[in-house]
Each structure stands twice: as structure tokens, then as C-alpha cells.
Amino acid sequence: MPLFQTIQFNATTKILVWHITESFEELLGKVVLKEKTQQRLNGMKSQMHQRAFLSVRMLIQEMGFTDHEMHYDEFGKPYFNCHNHISITHSHDFAAIIISDETVGIDMELQREKILRIADKFVDTENSYLNTQNTTNYIKELTVIWGAKEAIFKIRNEKGISFKDHIRVNAFSLDKNQTEASLHFNDLVVDFDVHYKEIKSDTSGQDFTLVYAFEKQVF
């Protein structure tokens, strides 16, 4: 069973990472799906997407939940009918979830040169600190920024949010694992704690970046 990594972030937050090595048939035989989920699975054209979708169900089972307990709101955001918050992600041969008492979002991305071509579409204030002289580090930094903005978008999930115009990621260092970010949207400013780490596939040798964000509580 390729449960690749478990991160116990704090007493009420856990991250699980799944390495997708099983076939579609193997995964399907290990999960119990409600009818609505089965219909959604049947409608997927890519078997890679199907396997990632089923791997997420394996992860929620690992956490003691079932597919019958996970639902999606009108915007596609997953939720449980309890105090736990959940966010999910998948990238190539990995899937991951975060479950917490806090409001959370998660994203996982393969580090690749393609991100250099689209940086101007999601980077703005971050240009002030990015290391453009070192291509490898530049790709890694861009991947952290994209992952942070994706995780924050998953938390807020509001129509009209622009990664470039509305989400700002504070300066950070690749040899650390934490930074802060903020969302400036609809006359509101919401702050977030952001955590990130590098994960290497033990089969392909590719490097991935896992990012998860917590919405700061205002008291």
C-alpha cells in the first residue's frame, strides 16, 4: 500500500501523501463509492485522472472517513459534515489530502521548466525577491508561489480571485519551510500561514513541491 508520507502537522492537522502505483482496477477494488461518485468516475476520460481520484478515496479511508461522508459544494470544494476541514490535490503520480480542525488548503506541483513561461500570469509583488539568476532555484520558488496561491484559492474559493492581482506571497527562503501570504479581494484582507516542502518521487526521481496554507483567525 503506497502511503508515501504522513505529516502530523499539529494535534488537529494531518497531511497524507499517496504514491499512485496501482492500476485503476486495483484501486477500484479497494474503495467503496457512493453512486454519485461512481458516476463522476465513469465520466472521466483520463485513466491517470481516475487513478488520482481513487487514490484520494484511499487517503480519506486511511483517515477513518468514507466516500459517503465526503461531499462537494456548488464550487467543487470538498467538505465533511463535521468539524473537520479537508482539501485535496494530485499531480502526476502523487495525491495528497490535508484534514484539520482549521480552515486549510493544499496543493502539490511537479517542479518543471514550463512554469517559467507562465510566471508573468501569476507573479506580481513576488518579483521583488525572486532569484532569477539561478534557474533551478527560480523554478522551485515559482512552484512554491503557485502552490501557495492555489492552496489559498482552494480555501476562499470565490469567483473573480486573480492569483496575480489578489494574492501576495511574502518573501521566503527555500531552505526554510514557512512563509506568509495575504488575499486582497472585495475590500477585505485575509492573512494566511503557508508551509511548503519538497518531495522526490522514488520511482521517477522527479521533484515535487507540496504546499499547504492555513487561514489566520481574526479574534
CSV table of C-alpha atoms in Angstrom, one decimal:
chain,number,residue,atom,x,y,z
A,1,MET,CA,0.0,0.0,0.0
A,2,PRO,CA,1.8,3.1,-1.2
A,3,LEU,CA,1.0,5.6,1.5
A,4,PHE,CA,4.1,7.6,0.7
A,5,GLN,CA,4.2,10.0,3.6
A,6,THR,CA,2.3,11.1,6.7
A,7,ILE,CA,2.8,14.5,8.2
A,8,GLN,CA,1.4,15.2,11.6
A,9,PHE,CA,1.5,19.0,11.5
A,10,ASN,CA,-0.1,19.6,14.9
A,11,ALA,CA,-2.6,17.9,17.2
A,12,THR,CA,-5.6,18.6,14.8
A,13,THR,CA,-3.9,18.6,11.4
A,14,LYS,CA,-2.6,15.7,9.4
A,15,ILE,CA,-1.3,15.5,5.8
A,16,LEU,CA,-1.2,12.2,3.9
A,17,VAL,CA,0.6,11.7,0.6
A,18,TRP,CA,-0.2,8.7,-1.7
A,19,HIS,CA,2.2,7.5,-4.4
A,20,ILE,CA,0.0,6.2,-7.2
A,21,THR,CA,1.5,3.0,-8.4
A,22,GLU,CA,-1.6,0.7,-8.5
A,23,SER,CA,-3.7,0.1,-11.6
A,24,PHE,CA,-7.2,1.5,-12.0
A,25,GLU,CA,-8.6,-1.9,-11.3
A,26,GLU,CA,-6.6,-2.4,-8.1
A,27,LEU,CA,-7.6,1.0,-6.7
A,28,LEU,CA,-11.3,0.5,-7.6
A,29,GLY,CA,-11.3,-2.8,-5.8
A,30,LYS,CA,-10.1,-1.2,-2.5
A,31,VAL,CA,-12.7,1.6,-2.2
A,32,VAL,CA,-16.4,1.8,-1.6
A,33,LEU,CA,-18.0,4.6,-3.7
A,34,LYS,CA,-21.4,6.2,-3.4
A,35,GLU,CA,-23.5,6.3,-6.7
A,36,LYS,CA,-22.8,9.9,-7.4
A,37,THR,CA,-19.0,9.4,-7.0
A,38,GLN,CA,-19.1,6.3,-9.3
A,39,GLN,CA,-20.9,8.4,-12.0
A,40,ARG,CA,-18.3,11.1,-11.7
A,41,LEU,CA,-15.5,8.5,-12.0
A,42,ASN,CA,-17.2,6.9,-15.1
A,43,GLY,CA,-17.3,10.3,-16.8
A,44,MET,CA,-13.5,10.8,-16.6
A,45,LYS,CA,-11.7,10.2,-19.9
A,46,SER,CA,-8.2,10.0,-18.5
A,47,GLN,CA,-7.2,6.9,-16.5
A,48,MET,CA,-4.5,8.9,-14.8
A,49,HIS,CA,-7.2,11.2,-13.5
A,50,GLN,CA,-9.3,8.3,-12.5
A,51,ARG,CA,-6.4,6.7,-10.5
A,52,ALA,CA,-5.7,10.0,-8.8
A,53,PHE,CA,-9.4,10.4,-7.9
A,54,LEU,CA,-9.5,6.9,-6.4
A,55,SER,CA,-6.2,7.5,-4.6
A,56,VAL,CA,-7.8,10.4,-2.8
A,57,ARG,CA,-10.6,8.0,-1.6
A,58,MET,CA,-7.8,5.6,-0.4
A,59,LEU,CA,-6.4,8.5,1.7
A,60,ILE,CA,-9.7,9.5,3.3
A,61,GLN,CA,-10.2,5.8,4.2
A,62,GLU,CA,-6.7,5.9,5.8
A,63,MET,CA,-8.1,8.8,7.9
A,64,GLY,CA,-11.2,6.8,9.0
A,65,PHE,CA,-13.6,8.5,6.7
A,66,THR,CA,-15.6,7.1,3.8
A,67,ASP,CA,-16.6,8.4,0.4
A,68,HIS,CA,-20.2,8.6,1.7
A,69,GLU,CA,-19.0,11.2,4.2
A,70,MET,CA,-17.3,13.5,1.7
A,71,HIS,CA,-19.3,16.0,-0.4
A,72,TYR,CA,-18.6,18.9,-2.7
A,73,ASP,CA,-20.2,22.3,-2.6
A,74,GLU,CA,-21.5,24.2,-5.6
A,75,PHE,CA,-18.0,25.4,-6.4
A,76,GLY,CA,-16.4,22.0,-6.2
A,77,LYS,CA,-14.9,22.4,-2.8
A,78,PRO,CA,-14.8,19.1,-0.8
A,79,TYR,CA,-16.2,19.0,2.8
A,80,PHE,CA,-17.3,16.7,5.5
A,81,ASN,CA,-20.5,17.1,7.6
A,82,CYS,CA,-18.4,17.5,10.8
A,83,HIS,CA,-15.9,19.9,12.3
A,84,ASN,CA,-13.0,18.6,10.1
A,85,HIS,CA,-11.9,20.6,7.1
A,86,ILE,CA,-10.4,18.8,4.1
A,87,SER,CA,-8.5,19.9,1.0
A,88,ILE,CA,-7.2,17.6,-1.8
A,89,THR,CA,-4.6,17.7,-4.6
A,90,HIS,CA,-3.0,15.4,-7.1
A,91,SER,CA,-0.1,15.8,-9.5
A,92,HIS,CA,1.1,13.1,-11.9
A,93,ASP,CA,1.8,10.0,-9.7
A,94,PHE,CA,1.0,11.6,-6.4
A,95,ALA,CA,-2.2,12.5,-4.5
A,96,ALA,CA,-2.4,14.2,-1.1
A,97,ILE,CA,-5.0,15.4,1.4
A,98,ILE,CA,-5.0,17.6,4.4
A,99,ILE,CA,-7.5,17.3,7.2
A,100,SER,CA,-7.7,19.7,10.0
A,101,ASP,CA,-9.9,21.5,12.6
A,102,GLU,CA,-8.6,24.7,10.9
A,103,THR,CA,-9.5,26.1,7.5
A,104,VAL,CA,-6.9,24.7,5.2
A,105,GLY,CA,-5.9,24.3,1.5
A,106,ILE,CA,-3.3,22.1,-0.1
A,107,ASP,CA,-1.5,21.9,-3.5
A,108,MET,CA,1.2,19.7,-4.9
A,109,GLU,CA,3.1,20.5,-8.1
A,110,LEU,CA,5.8,18.9,-10.2
A,111,GLN,CA,8.8,21.2,-10.5
A,112,ARG,CA,9.3,21.9,-14.2
A,113,GLU,CA,10.6,24.5,-16.6
A,114,LYS,CA,7.1,25.1,-18.0
A,115,ILE,CA,6.4,27.4,-15.1
A,116,LEU,CA,8.9,29.9,-16.4
A,117,ARG,CA,6.7,30.6,-19.4
A,118,ILE,CA,3.6,31.4,-17.3
A,119,ALA,CA,5.2,33.2,-14.4
A,120,ASP,CA,4.0,36.6,-15.5
A,121,LYS,CA,0.4,35.3,-15.3
A,122,PHE,CA,0.5,34.7,-11.5
A,123,VAL,CA,3.5,36.6,-10.1
A,124,ASP,CA,3.4,40.3,-9.3
A,125,THR,CA,4.8,41.7,-5.9
A,126,GLU,CA,6.9,38.5,-5.6
A,127,ASN,CA,9.2,39.7,-8.4
A,128,SER,CA,10.9,41.9,-5.8
A,129,TYR,CA,12.6,38.9,-4.2
A,130,LEU,CA,12.7,36.1,-6.7
A,131,ASN,CA,16.1,34.6,-7.6
A,132,THR,CA,16.0,34.9,-11.4
A,133,GLN,CA,19.8,34.3,-11.7
A,134,ASN,CA,19.6,30.7,-10.7
A,135,THR,CA,17.2,28.8,-13.0
A,136,THR,CA,16.8,25.7,-10.7
A,137,ASN,CA,16.0,27.8,-7.6
A,138,TYR,CA,13.8,30.2,-9.7
A,139,ILE,CA,11.7,27.2,-10.8
A,140,LYS,CA,11.5,26.0,-7.2
A,141,GLU,CA,10.5,29.4,-5.9
A,142,LEU,CA,7.9,29.9,-8.6
A,143,THR,CA,6.4,26.5,-7.7
A,144,VAL,CA,6.1,27.4,-4.1
A,145,ILE,CA,4.4,30.7,-5.0
A,146,TRP,CA,2.0,28.9,-7.4
A,147,GLY,CA,1.2,26.2,-4.8
A,148,ALA,CA,0.6,28.8,-2.1
A,149,LYS,CA,-1.8,30.8,-4.3
A,150,GLU,CA,-3.6,27.6,-5.4
A,151,ALA,CA,-4.0,26.5,-1.8
A,152,ILE,CA,-5.3,29.9,-0.7
A,153,PHE,CA,-7.7,29.9,-3.7
A,154,LYS,CA,-9.0,26.5,-2.6
A,155,ILE,CA,-9.7,27.9,0.9
A,156,ARG,CA,-11.6,31.0,-0.2
A,157,ASN,CA,-13.0,29.6,-3.5
A,158,GLU,CA,-14.5,32.9,-4.6
A,159,LYS,CA,-15.3,33.8,-8.2
A,160,GLY,CA,-13.1,36.5,-9.5
A,161,ILE,CA,-10.0,35.9,-7.5
A,162,SER,CA,-6.8,36.5,-9.5
A,163,PHE,CA,-3.6,34.8,-8.5
A,164,LYS,CA,-1.6,37.7,-9.8
A,165,ASP,CA,-3.7,40.7,-8.7
A,166,HIS,CA,-5.2,39.5,-5.4
A,167,ILE,CA,-2.9,37.0,-3.7
A,168,ARG,CA,0.5,38.1,-2.4
A,169,VAL,CA,3.1,35.7,-1.1
A,170,ASN,CA,5.7,37.2,1.3
A,171,ALA,CA,9.5,36.7,0.7
A,172,PHE,CA,10.7,33.2,1.7
A,173,SER,CA,13.8,31.0,1.6
A,174,LEU,CA,14.0,27.6,0.0
A,175,ASP,CA,16.0,26.3,3.0
A,176,LYS,CA,13.1,27.1,5.3
A,177,ASN,CA,9.6,25.7,5.2
A,178,GLN,CA,7.3,28.5,6.1
A,179,THR,CA,6.1,32.0,4.9
A,180,GLU,CA,3.0,34.1,5.0
A,181,ALA,CA,0.6,35.3,2.3
A,182,SER,CA,-2.4,37.6,2.0
A,183,LEU,CA,-5.5,37.8,-0.1
A,184,HIS,CA,-6.7,41.3,-1.1
A,185,PHE,CA,-10.2,41.0,-2.5
A,186,ASN,CA,-13.6,42.7,-2.3
A,187,ASP,CA,-12.3,45.3,0.2
A,188,LEU,CA,-11.1,42.5,2.5
A,189,VAL,CA,-7.6,41.5,3.5
A,190,VAL,CA,-7.2,37.9,4.7
A,191,ASP,CA,-3.9,36.6,6.0
A,192,PHE,CA,-2.5,33.0,5.7
A,193,ASP,CA,0.3,30.9,7.1
A,194,VAL,CA,2.0,29.0,4.3
A,195,HIS,CA,4.1,25.8,4.7
A,196,TYR,CA,6.0,24.0,1.9
A,197,LYS,CA,8.3,21.1,1.4
A,198,GLU,CA,10.0,19.2,-1.4
A,199,ILE,CA,9.0,15.7,-2.2
A,200,LYS,CA,11.0,13.4,-4.5
A,201,SER,CA,9.4,10.5,-6.4
A,202,ASP,CA,11.3,7.3,-5.5
A,203,THR,CA,10.4,5.9,-8.9
A,204,SER,CA,10.8,8.7,-11.4
A,205,GLY,CA,13.3,10.8,-9.4
A,206,GLN,CA,11.2,13.9,-10.2
A,207,ASP,CA,10.9,16.7,-7.6
A,208,PHE,CA,7.5,17.9,-6.4
A,209,THR,CA,6.6,20.8,-4.1
A,210,LEU,CA,3.9,20.3,-1.5
A,211,VAL,CA,2.3,23.5,-0.2
A,212,TYR,CA,-0.4,23.9,2.4
A,213,ALA,CA,-2.0,27.0,3.9
A,214,PHE,CA,-4.0,27.9,6.9
A,215,GLU,CA,-6.3,30.9,7.1
A,216,LYS,CA,-5.3,33.1,10.1
A,217,GLN,CA,-8.1,33.5,12.6
A,218,VAL,CA,-9.2,37.1,13.5
A,219,PHE,CA,-10.1,37.5,17.1
